[in-house]
Amino acid sequence: MSVHNNVKRVTTHVLQEMKRNNEKISMLTAYDFSLAGIVDKAGIDVILVGDSASNVMAGHETTLPITLDQMIYHASAVIRAVERALVVVDLPFGSYQGNSKEALTSAIRIMKESGAHAVKMEGGREIRESIERILSAGIPVMGHLGLTPQSIYKFGTYTVRAREEEEAERLIEDAHILQEAGCFAIVIEKVPAELTAKVASELAIPIIGIGAGGGADGQVLVLHDMLGINKEFSPRFLRRYLDLYTEIKGAIEQYVTDVRSGDFPNEKEQY
Ligand code: KIV
């Protein structure tokens, strides 16, 4: 019997049960009330209020500029729409690195002010203390390893991570450290498929991949990318399910034409 079909609300425990039952976990981002409601109704297991909102919603080049207040704004809009999915919110850059007390304060603000169910943090051993402190307050934490976009200026590029043995070994160790610290799941971004499969088979907690191959326990994509709203971003791992850029542009062009010609509104569209 499938686990995901039998739950009214997805919890961190449901995700772990899904892994034990060999059921893949589906996860997408959302940043606003309208789209989060559709994503939830479509049966997604986890909604990530990602700091990719910095790129997708605000047009920044990186995820670094988004603030804690802005993440809380997006998260509370998402929470108002969601009935079933687990809602996880990214702790933004600068709100947790290097200071576990500040990390806890940031996580508490997210939980209290948005009503979210969990937080996500980028990094391995270097943020262990912050993770443990947040967990000690009863806040579930999702980890994030591999390509961690908040460190883009350290990496220099968005290319595949952990191709070399040394970095791959470190990632495996970090995944174990995050599990021991108490993370309920880990996102692994843009690493070789074989490495993800190894980590997923070694760990008891779910591994959610993005550009990390089919061996993960689940997959996550940025909603606007998979809907084809963004034309420019087309990495190999991205499957586009719609071409919404073209659809939306076509509809708006038609509207402009109709307004200009006087075709809109017609007799039935007025009082
Ligand atoms: O912010 C985000 O959207 C993410 C996903 C890419 C996993 O962290």
PDB file of C-alpha atoms and ligand atoms in Angstrom:
ATOM      1  CA  MET A   1       0.000   0.000   0.000  1.00  0.00           C
ATOM      2  CA  SER A   2       1.441   3.369  -0.950  1.00  0.00           C
ATOM      3  CA  VAL A   3       2.236   5.802   1.836  1.00  0.00           C
ATOM      4  CA  HIS A   4       1.635   9.047  -0.089  1.00  0.00           C
ATOM      5  CA  ASN A   5      -1.906   8.036  -1.124  1.00  0.00           C
ATOM      6  CA  ASN A   6      -2.929   7.560   2.456  1.00  0.00           C
ATOM      7  CA  VAL A   7      -1.940  10.821   4.071  1.00  0.00           C
ATOM      8  CA  LYS A   8      -3.935  14.010   4.449  1.00  0.00           C
ATOM      9  CA  ARG A   9      -0.812  15.981   5.337  1.00  0.00           C
ATOM     10  CA  VAL A  10       2.760  15.226   4.399  1.00  0.00           C
ATOM     11  CA  THR A  11       5.107  15.350   7.369  1.00  0.00           C
ATOM     12  CA  THR A  12       8.829  14.715   7.718  1.00  0.00           C
ATOM     13  CA  HIS A  13       7.936  11.238   9.008  1.00  0.00           C
ATOM     14  CA  VAL A  14       5.814  10.538   5.923  1.00  0.00           C
ATOM     15  CA  LEU A  15       8.825  11.328   3.723  1.00  0.00           C
ATOM     16  CA  GLN A  16      11.003   8.922   5.684  1.00  0.00           C
ATOM     17  CA  GLU A  17       8.316   6.253   5.448  1.00  0.00           C
ATOM     18  CA  MET A  18       8.137   6.850   1.691  1.00  0.00           C
ATOM     19  CA  LYS A  19      11.854   6.190   1.434  1.00  0.00           C
ATOM     20  CA  ARG A  20      11.518   2.960   3.415  1.00  0.00           C
ATOM     21  CA  ASN A  21       8.659   1.963   1.101  1.00  0.00           C
ATOM     22  CA  ASN A  22      10.673   2.812  -2.064  1.00  0.00           C
ATOM     23  CA  GLU A  23       8.264   5.576  -3.080  1.00  0.00           C
ATOM     24  CA  LYS A  24       9.843   8.528  -4.858  1.00  0.00           C
ATOM     25  CA  ILE A  25       9.257  11.961  -3.338  1.00  0.00           C
ATOM     26  CA  SER A  26       8.111  14.854  -5.557  1.00  0.00           C
ATOM     27  CA  MET A  27       9.142  18.403  -4.679  1.00  0.00           C
ATOM     28  CA  LEU A  28       8.765  21.751  -6.472  1.00  0.00           C
ATOM     29  CA  THR A  29       9.360  25.352  -5.535  1.00  0.00           C
ATOM     30  CA  ALA A  30       6.589  27.917  -5.120  1.00  0.00           C
ATOM     31  CA  TYR A  31       6.725  31.495  -3.960  1.00  0.00           C
ATOM     32  CA  ASP A  32       3.160  32.803  -4.100  1.00  0.00           C
ATOM     33  CA  PHE A  33      -0.408  31.936  -3.092  1.00  0.00           C
ATOM     34  CA  SER A  34      -1.868  31.281  -6.573  1.00  0.00           C
ATOM     35  CA  LEU A  35       0.728  28.863  -7.909  1.00  0.00           C
ATOM     36  CA  ALA A  36       1.311  27.172  -4.538  1.00  0.00           C
ATOM     37  CA  GLY A  37      -2.396  26.273  -4.455  1.00  0.00           C
ATOM     38  CA  ILE A  38      -2.183  24.599  -7.874  1.00  0.00           C
ATOM     39  CA  VAL A  39       1.029  22.779  -6.980  1.00  0.00           C
ATOM     40  CA  ASP A  40      -0.535  21.485  -3.767  1.00  0.00           C
ATOM     41  CA  LYS A  41      -3.776  20.390  -5.464  1.00  0.00           C
ATOM     42  CA  ALA A  42      -1.714  18.517  -8.072  1.00  0.00           C
ATOM     43  CA  GLY A  43      -0.456  16.245  -5.295  1.00  0.00           C
ATOM     44  CA  ILE A  44       3.139  17.360  -4.764  1.00  0.00           C
ATOM     45  CA  ASP A  45       4.732  16.006  -1.567  1.00  0.00           C
ATOM     46  CA  VAL A  46       6.993  18.939  -0.676  1.00  0.00           C
ATOM     47  CA  ILE A  47       6.831  22.617  -1.606  1.00  0.00           C
ATOM     48  CA  LEU A  48      10.092  24.495  -1.264  1.00  0.00           C
ATOM     49  CA  VAL A  49       9.918  28.235  -0.784  1.00  0.00           C
ATOM     50  CA  GLY A  50      13.389  28.465  -2.257  1.00  0.00           C
ATOM     51  CA  ASP A  51      15.722  31.399  -2.124  1.00  0.00           C
ATOM     52  CA  SER A  52      15.637  30.966  -5.915  1.00  0.00           C
ATOM     53  CA  ALA A  53      12.813  33.510  -5.460  1.00  0.00           C
ATOM     54  CA  SER A  54      15.724  35.946  -5.585  1.00  0.00           C
ATOM     55  CA  ASN A  55      16.298  34.976  -9.248  1.00  0.00           C
ATOM     56  CA  VAL A  56      12.826  33.960 -10.357  1.00  0.00           C
ATOM     57  CA  MET A  57      10.640  36.528  -8.612  1.00  0.00           C
ATOM     58  CA  ALA A  58      13.014  39.457  -8.166  1.00  0.00           C
ATOM     59  CA  GLY A  59      15.341  39.129 -11.169  1.00  0.00           C
ATOM     60  CA  HIS A  60      18.611  39.029  -9.227  1.00  0.00           C
ATOM     61  CA  GLU A  61      21.560  37.218 -10.765  1.00  0.00           C
ATOM     62  CA  THR A  62      22.175  35.139  -7.607  1.00  0.00           C
ATOM     63  CA  THR A  63      20.283  33.981  -4.519  1.00  0.00           C
ATOM     64  CA  LEU A  64      22.404  36.158  -2.229  1.00  0.00           C
ATOM     65  CA  PRO A  65      20.355  39.389  -2.103  1.00  0.00           C
ATOM     66  CA  ILE A  66      17.056  37.951  -0.842  1.00  0.00           C
ATOM     67  CA  THR A  67      16.355  38.880   2.791  1.00  0.00           C
ATOM     68  CA  LEU A  68      14.792  37.011   5.694  1.00  0.00           C
ATOM     69  CA  ASP A  69      11.792  39.374   5.610  1.00  0.00           C
ATOM     70  CA  GLN A  70      11.288  38.660   1.904  1.00  0.00           C
ATOM     71  CA  MET A  71      11.504  34.881   2.464  1.00  0.00           C
ATOM     72  CA  ILE A  72       8.886  35.193   5.223  1.00  0.00           C
ATOM     73  CA  TYR A  73       6.628  37.203   2.882  1.00  0.00           C
ATOM     74  CA  HIS A  74       6.821  34.496   0.180  1.00  0.00           C
ATOM     75  CA  ALA A  75       6.473  31.651   2.690  1.00  0.00           C
ATOM     76  CA  SER A  76       3.378  33.055   4.372  1.00  0.00           C
ATOM     77  CA  ALA A  77       1.659  33.476   0.972  1.00  0.00           C
ATOM     78  CA  VAL A  78       2.479  29.852   0.114  1.00  0.00           C
ATOM     79  CA  ILE A  79       1.324  28.557   3.490  1.00  0.00           C
ATOM     80  CA  ARG A  80      -2.102  30.209   3.060  1.00  0.00           C
ATOM     81  CA  ALA A  81      -2.664  28.115  -0.097  1.00  0.00           C
ATOM     82  CA  VAL A  82      -1.367  24.728   1.012  1.00  0.00           C
ATOM     83  CA  GLU A  83      -3.455  21.956   2.563  1.00  0.00           C
ATOM     84  CA  ARG A  84      -1.424  18.791   2.010  1.00  0.00           C
ATOM     85  CA  ALA A  85       2.229  19.352   1.118  1.00  0.00           C
ATOM     86  CA  LEU A  86       5.084  19.821   3.564  1.00  0.00           C
ATOM     87  CA  VAL A  87       6.294  23.422   3.186  1.00  0.00           C
ATOM     88  CA  VAL A  88      10.048  23.931   3.578  1.00  0.00           C
ATOM     89  CA  VAL A  89      11.601  27.403   3.537  1.00  0.00           C
ATOM     90  CA  ASP A  90      15.188  28.312   2.673  1.00  0.00           C
ATOM     91  CA  LEU A  91      17.128  30.201   5.305  1.00  0.00           C
ATOM     92  CA  PRO A  92      18.583  32.985   3.133  1.00  0.00           C
ATOM     93  CA  PHE A  93      22.243  33.871   2.771  1.00  0.00           C
ATOM     94  CA  GLY A  94      23.554  35.747   5.802  1.00  0.00           C
ATOM     95  CA  SER A  95      20.837  34.584   8.181  1.00  0.00           C
ATOM     96  CA  TYR A  96      22.630  31.518   9.606  1.00  0.00           C
ATOM     97  CA  GLN A  97      26.257  31.167   8.460  1.00  0.00           C
ATOM     98  CA  GLY A  98      28.825  31.381  11.198  1.00  0.00           C
ATOM     99  CA  ASN A  99      26.533  32.089  14.138  1.00  0.00           C
ATOM    100  CA  SER A 100      24.272  29.391  15.539  1.00  0.00           C
ATOM    101  CA  LYS A 101      22.368  31.821  17.783  1.00  0.00           C
ATOM    102  CA  GLU A 102      21.475  33.984  14.803  1.00  0.00           C
ATOM    103  CA  ALA A 103      20.610  30.833  12.838  1.00  0.00           C
ATOM    104  CA  LEU A 104      18.103  29.841  15.522  1.00  0.00           C
ATOM    105  CA  THR A 105      16.609  33.350  15.643  1.00  0.00           C
ATOM    106  CA  SER A 106      16.183  33.303  11.838  1.00  0.00           C
ATOM    107  CA  ALA A 107      14.598  29.844  11.833  1.00  0.00           C
ATOM    108  CA  ILE A 108      12.202  30.813  14.642  1.00  0.00           C
ATOM    109  CA  ARG A 109      11.144  33.932  12.729  1.00  0.00           C
ATOM    110  CA  ILE A 110      10.373  31.830   9.644  1.00  0.00           C
ATOM    111  CA  MET A 111       8.328  29.293  11.605  1.00  0.00           C
ATOM    112  CA  LYS A 112       6.478  31.875  13.737  1.00  0.00           C
ATOM    113  CA  GLU A 113       5.790  34.519  11.106  1.00  0.00           C
ATOM    114  CA  SER A 114       5.033  32.321   8.082  1.00  0.00           C
ATOM    115  CA  GLY A 115       3.629  29.136   9.611  1.00  0.00           C
ATOM    116  CA  ALA A 116       6.049  26.980   7.564  1.00  0.00           C
ATOM    117  CA  HIS A 117       6.807  23.384   8.542  1.00  0.00           C
ATOM    118  CA  ALA A 118      10.604  23.194   8.168  1.00  0.00           C
ATOM    119  CA  VAL A 119      13.692  25.100   7.051  1.00  0.00           C
ATOM    120  CA  LYS A 120      16.446  24.257   4.566  1.00  0.00           C
ATOM    121  CA  MET A 121      20.092  25.218   4.953  1.00  0.00           C
ATOM    122  CA  GLU A 122      23.056  24.965   2.587  1.00  0.00           C
ATOM    123  CA  GLY A 123      26.278  23.371   3.783  1.00  0.00           C
ATOM    124  CA  GLY A 124      27.823  20.434   5.596  1.00  0.00           C
ATOM    125  CA  ARG A 125      30.032  20.119   8.679  1.00  0.00           C
ATOM    126  CA  GLU A 126      30.591  23.890   8.861  1.00  0.00           C
ATOM    127  CA  ILE A 127      26.940  24.513   9.791  1.00  0.00           C
ATOM    128  CA  ARG A 128      26.455  21.497  12.052  1.00  0.00           C
ATOM    129  CA  GLU A 129      26.250  23.580  15.229  1.00  0.00           C
ATOM    130  CA  SER A 130      23.548  25.797  13.712  1.00  0.00           C
ATOM    131  CA  ILE A 131      21.562  22.776  12.538  1.00  0.00           C
ATOM    132  CA  GLU A 132      21.705  21.185  15.995  1.00  0.00           C
ATOM    133  CA  ARG A 133      20.648  24.410  17.689  1.00  0.00           C
ATOM    134  CA  ILE A 134      17.668  24.826  15.348  1.00  0.00           C
ATOM    135  CA  LEU A 135      16.677  21.196  15.822  1.00  0.00           C
ATOM    136  CA  SER A 136      16.871  21.599  19.594  1.00  0.00           C
ATOM    137  CA  ALA A 137      14.067  24.169  19.267  1.00  0.00           C
ATOM    138  CA  GLY A 138      11.919  21.539  17.548  1.00  0.00           C
ATOM    139  CA  ILE A 139      12.327  22.924  14.028  1.00  0.00           C
ATOM    140  CA  PRO A 140      12.904  20.283  11.316  1.00  0.00           C
ATOM    141  CA  VAL A 141      15.900  20.930   9.061  1.00  0.00           C
ATOM    142  CA  MET A 142      16.496  19.845   5.466  1.00  0.00           C
ATOM    143  CA  GLY A 143      20.144  19.915   4.358  1.00  0.00           C
ATOM    144  CA  HIS A 144      21.516  20.971   0.964  1.00  0.00           C
ATOM    145  CA  LEU A 145      24.826  19.689  -0.475  1.00  0.00           C
ATOM    146  CA  GLY A 146      26.622  19.637  -3.823  1.00  0.00           C
ATOM    147  CA  LEU A 147      26.106  22.850  -5.750  1.00  0.00           C
ATOM    148  CA  THR A 148      25.025  25.272  -3.058  1.00  0.00           C
ATOM    149  CA  PRO A 149      24.109  28.522  -4.851  1.00  0.00           C
ATOM    150  CA  GLN A 150      24.662  30.711  -1.780  1.00  0.00           C
ATOM    151  CA  SER A 151      28.389  29.891  -2.194  1.00  0.00           C
ATOM    152  CA  ILE A 152      28.503  30.713  -5.906  1.00  0.00           C
ATOM    153  CA  TYR A 153      31.263  33.277  -5.474  1.00  0.00           C
ATOM    154  CA  LYS A 154      33.430  30.613  -3.808  1.00  0.00           C
ATOM    155  CA  PHE A 155      32.729  28.046  -6.576  1.00  0.00           C
ATOM    156  CA  GLY A 156      32.974  30.576  -9.402  1.00  0.00           C
ATOM    157  CA  THR A 157      30.614  28.654 -11.729  1.00  0.00           C
ATOM    158  CA  TYR A 158      27.335  26.704 -11.700  1.00  0.00           C
ATOM    159  CA  THR A 159      28.976  23.585 -13.198  1.00  0.00           C
ATOM    160  CA  VAL A 160      28.609  20.043 -11.851  1.00  0.00           C
ATOM    161  CA  ARG A 161      30.166  19.560  -8.398  1.00  0.00           C
ATOM    162  CA  ALA A 162      32.029  16.633  -6.829  1.00  0.00           C
ATOM    163  CA  ARG A 163      33.356  15.070 -10.030  1.00  0.00           C
ATOM    164  CA  GLU A 164      36.734  14.645  -8.317  1.00  0.00           C
ATOM    165  CA  GLU A 165      37.187  11.910  -5.718  1.00  0.00           C
ATOM    166  CA  GLU A 166      38.213  14.258  -2.915  1.00  0.00           C
ATOM    167  CA  GLU A 167      35.116  16.455  -3.200  1.00  0.00           C
ATOM    168  CA  ALA A 168      32.893  13.386  -3.635  1.00  0.00           C
ATOM    169  CA  GLU A 169      34.328  11.832  -0.445  1.00  0.00           C
ATOM    170  CA  ARG A 170      33.752  15.067   1.437  1.00  0.00           C
ATOM    171  CA  LEU A 171      30.158  15.206   0.210  1.00  0.00           C
ATOM    172  CA  ILE A 172      29.520  11.647   1.407  1.00  0.00           C
ATOM    173  CA  GLU A 173      30.986  12.497   4.820  1.00  0.00           C
ATOM    174  CA  ASP A 174      28.918  15.680   5.008  1.00  0.00           C
ATOM    175  CA  ALA A 175      25.745  13.756   4.164  1.00  0.00           C
ATOM    176  CA  HIS A 176      26.434  11.402   7.095  1.00  0.00           C
ATOM    177  CA  ILE A 177      27.150  14.374   9.364  1.00  0.00           C
ATOM    178  CA  LEU A 178      23.837  16.013   8.411  1.00  0.00           C
ATOM    179  CA  GLN A 179      21.981  12.768   9.059  1.00  0.00           C
ATOM    180  CA  GLU A 180      23.678  12.346  12.464  1.00  0.00           C
ATOM    181  CA  ALA A 181      22.910  15.973  13.321  1.00  0.00           C
ATOM    182  CA  GLY A 182      19.232  15.188  12.766  1.00  0.00           C
ATOM    183  CA  CYS A 183      18.297  16.518   9.306  1.00  0.00           C
ATOM    184  CA  PHE A 184      15.122  14.840   8.052  1.00  0.00           C
ATOM    185  CA  ALA A 185      16.198  14.928   4.374  1.00  0.00           C
ATOM    186  CA  ILE A 186      18.931  16.367   2.155  1.00  0.00           C
ATOM    187  CA  VAL A 187      18.784  18.107  -1.219  1.00  0.00           C
ATOM    188  CA  ILE A 188      21.760  17.224  -3.412  1.00  0.00           C
ATOM    189  CA  GLU A 189      22.276  19.550  -6.351  1.00  0.00           C
ATOM    190  CA  LYS A 190      24.158  18.997  -9.600  1.00  0.00           C
ATOM    191  CA  VAL A 191      26.526  16.136  -8.853  1.00  0.00           C
ATOM    192  CA  PRO A 192      27.199  12.906 -10.803  1.00  0.00           C
ATOM    193  CA  ALA A 193      24.292  10.428 -10.704  1.00  0.00           C
ATOM    194  CA  GLU A 194      26.499   7.651  -9.349  1.00  0.00           C
ATOM    195  CA  LEU A 195      27.474   9.719  -6.318  1.00  0.00           C
ATOM    196  CA  THR A 196      23.852  10.565  -5.505  1.00  0.00           C
ATOM    197  CA  ALA A 197      22.867   6.910  -5.770  1.00  0.00           C
ATOM    198  CA  LYS A 198      25.669   5.967  -3.367  1.00  0.00           C
ATOM    199  CA  VAL A 199      24.614   8.581  -0.812  1.00  0.00           C
ATOM    200  CA  ALA A 200      20.945   7.603  -1.118  1.00  0.00           C
ATOM    201  CA  SER A 201      21.782   3.949  -0.555  1.00  0.00           C
ATOM    202  CA  GLU A 202      23.992   4.669   2.487  1.00  0.00           C
ATOM    203  CA  LEU A 203      21.629   7.059   4.265  1.00  0.00           C
ATOM    204  CA  ALA A 204      18.340   6.291   5.991  1.00  0.00           C
ATOM    205  CA  ILE A 205      16.943   9.795   5.365  1.00  0.00           C
ATOM    206  CA  PRO A 206      15.591  10.791   1.926  1.00  0.00           C
ATOM    207  CA  ILE A 207      17.919  12.353  -0.651  1.00  0.00           C
ATOM    208  CA  ILE A 208      16.136  14.752  -2.996  1.00  0.00           C
ATOM    209  CA  GLY A 209      18.069  15.425  -6.188  1.00  0.00           C
ATOM    210  CA  ILE A 210      18.202  18.307  -8.643  1.00  0.00           C
ATOM    211  CA  GLY A 211      20.451  17.567 -11.578  1.00  0.00           C
ATOM    212  CA  ALA A 212      21.699  14.647  -9.507  1.00  0.00           C
ATOM    213  CA  GLY A 213      20.294  11.649 -11.411  1.00  0.00           C
ATOM    214  CA  GLY A 214      17.624   9.020 -10.939  1.00  0.00           C
ATOM    215  CA  GLY A 215      19.237   7.319  -7.936  1.00  0.00           C
ATOM    216  CA  ALA A 216      17.887   9.926  -5.507  1.00  0.00           C
ATOM    217  CA  ASP A 217      14.846   9.193  -3.336  1.00  0.00           C
ATOM    218  CA  GLY A 218      13.034  12.144  -4.887  1.00  0.00           C
ATOM    219  CA  GLN A 219      13.371  15.028  -7.312  1.00  0.00           C
ATOM    220  CA  VAL A 220      13.025  18.795  -7.043  1.00  0.00           C
ATOM    221  CA  LEU A 221      12.793  21.422  -9.778  1.00  0.00           C
ATOM    222  CA  VAL A 222      12.217  25.156  -9.806  1.00  0.00           C
ATOM    223  CA  LEU A 223       8.551  25.577 -10.772  1.00  0.00           C
ATOM    224  CA  HIS A 224       9.097  28.435 -13.222  1.00  0.00           C
ATOM    225  CA  ASP A 225      11.795  26.433 -15.031  1.00  0.00           C
ATOM    226  CA  MET A 226       9.691  23.284 -15.481  1.00  0.00           C
ATOM    227  CA  LEU A 227       6.710  25.366 -16.622  1.00  0.00           C
ATOM    228  CA  GLY A 228       8.894  27.069 -19.225  1.00  0.00           C
ATOM    229  CA  ILE A 229       8.356  30.597 -17.936  1.00  0.00           C
ATOM    230  CA  ASN A 230      12.102  31.167 -18.072  1.00  0.00           C
ATOM    231  CA  LYS A 231      13.396  30.931 -21.634  1.00  0.00           C
ATOM    232  CA  GLU A 232      17.085  31.462 -20.976  1.00  0.00           C
ATOM    233  CA  PHE A 233      17.789  28.779 -18.362  1.00  0.00           C
ATOM    234  CA  SER A 234      18.116  25.347 -19.983  1.00  0.00           C
ATOM    235  CA  PRO A 235      20.532  23.040 -18.170  1.00  0.00           C
ATOM    236  CA  ARG A 236      20.661  19.390 -19.231  1.00  0.00           C
ATOM    237  CA  PHE A 237      18.782  18.205 -16.136  1.00  0.00           C
ATOM    238  CA  LEU A 238      15.744  20.413 -16.735  1.00  0.00           C
ATOM    239  CA  ARG A 239      12.638  18.803 -18.224  1.00  0.00           C
ATOM    240  CA  ARG A 240      10.202  21.467 -19.454  1.00  0.00           C
ATOM    241  CA  TYR A 241       6.590  20.365 -19.117  1.00  0.00           C
ATOM    242  CA  LEU A 242       5.118  23.504 -20.689  1.00  0.00           C
ATOM    243  CA  ASP A 243       6.205  26.457 -22.767  1.00  0.00           C
ATOM    244  CA  LEU A 244       4.401  29.030 -20.653  1.00  0.00           C
ATOM    245  CA  TYR A 245       6.591  31.875 -21.875  1.00  0.00           C
ATOM    246  CA  THR A 246       5.156  31.465 -25.382  1.00  0.00           C
ATOM    247  CA  GLU A 247       1.610  30.761 -24.107  1.00  0.00           C
ATOM    248  CA  ILE A 248       1.505  33.798 -21.817  1.00  0.00           C
ATOM    249  CA  LYS A 249       3.117  36.116 -24.348  1.00  0.00           C
ATOM    250  CA  GLY A 250       0.654  34.967 -27.035  1.00  0.00           C
ATOM    251  CA  ALA A 251      -2.328  35.582 -24.740  1.00  0.00           C
ATOM    252  CA  ILE A 252      -1.103  39.057 -23.811  1.00  0.00           C
ATOM    253  CA  GLU A 253      -0.432  39.962 -27.448  1.00  0.00           C
ATOM    254  CA  GLN A 254      -4.000  38.917 -28.263  1.00  0.00           C
ATOM    255  CA  TYR A 255      -5.345  41.033 -25.380  1.00  0.00           C
ATOM    256  CA  VAL A 256      -3.390  44.076 -26.574  1.00  0.00           C
ATOM    257  CA  THR A 257      -4.768  43.556 -30.084  1.00  0.00           C
ATOM    258  CA  ASP A 258      -8.334  43.178 -28.772  1.00  0.00           C
ATOM    259  CA  VAL A 259      -8.153  46.303 -26.616  1.00  0.00           C
ATOM    260  CA  ARG A 260      -6.666  48.345 -29.443  1.00  0.00           C
ATOM    261  CA  SER A 261      -9.278  47.185 -31.948  1.00  0.00           C
ATOM    262  CA  GLY A 262     -12.185  47.686 -29.549  1.00  0.00           C
ATOM    263  CA  ASP A 263     -13.037  43.961 -29.710  1.00  0.00           C
ATOM    264  CA  PHE A 264     -12.656  43.771 -25.913  1.00  0.00           C
ATOM    265  CA  PRO A 265     -14.944  44.192 -24.096  1.00  0.00           C
ATOM    266  CA  ASN A 266     -17.883  42.977 -26.162  1.00  0.00           C
ATOM    267  CA  GLU A 267     -21.609  43.300 -25.344  1.00  0.00           C
ATOM    268  CA  LYS A 268     -21.569  40.314 -22.966  1.00  0.00           C
ATOM    269  CA  GLU A 269     -18.506  41.542 -21.106  1.00  0.00           C
ATOM    270  CA  GLN A 270     -20.055  44.740 -19.821  1.00  0.00           C
ATOM    271  CA  TYR A 271     -22.890  45.794 -17.467  1.00  0.00           C
TER     272      TYR A 271
HETATM  273  O1  KIV B   1      16.187  27.729  -3.911  1.00  0.00           O
HETATM  274  C1  KIV B   1      15.892  26.714  -4.557  1.00  0.00           C
HETATM  275  O2  KIV B   1      15.030  26.729  -5.448  1.00  0.00           O
HETATM  276  C2  KIV B   1      16.587  25.476  -4.246  1.00  0.00           C
HETATM  277  C3  KIV B   1      16.364  24.326  -5.167  1.00  0.00           C
HETATM  278  C4  KIV B   1      17.132  24.510  -6.407  1.00  0.00           C
HETATM  279  C5  KIV B   1      16.656  23.038  -4.506  1.00  0.00           C
HETATM  280  O3  KIV B   1      17.329  25.414  -3.315  1.00  0.00           O
END
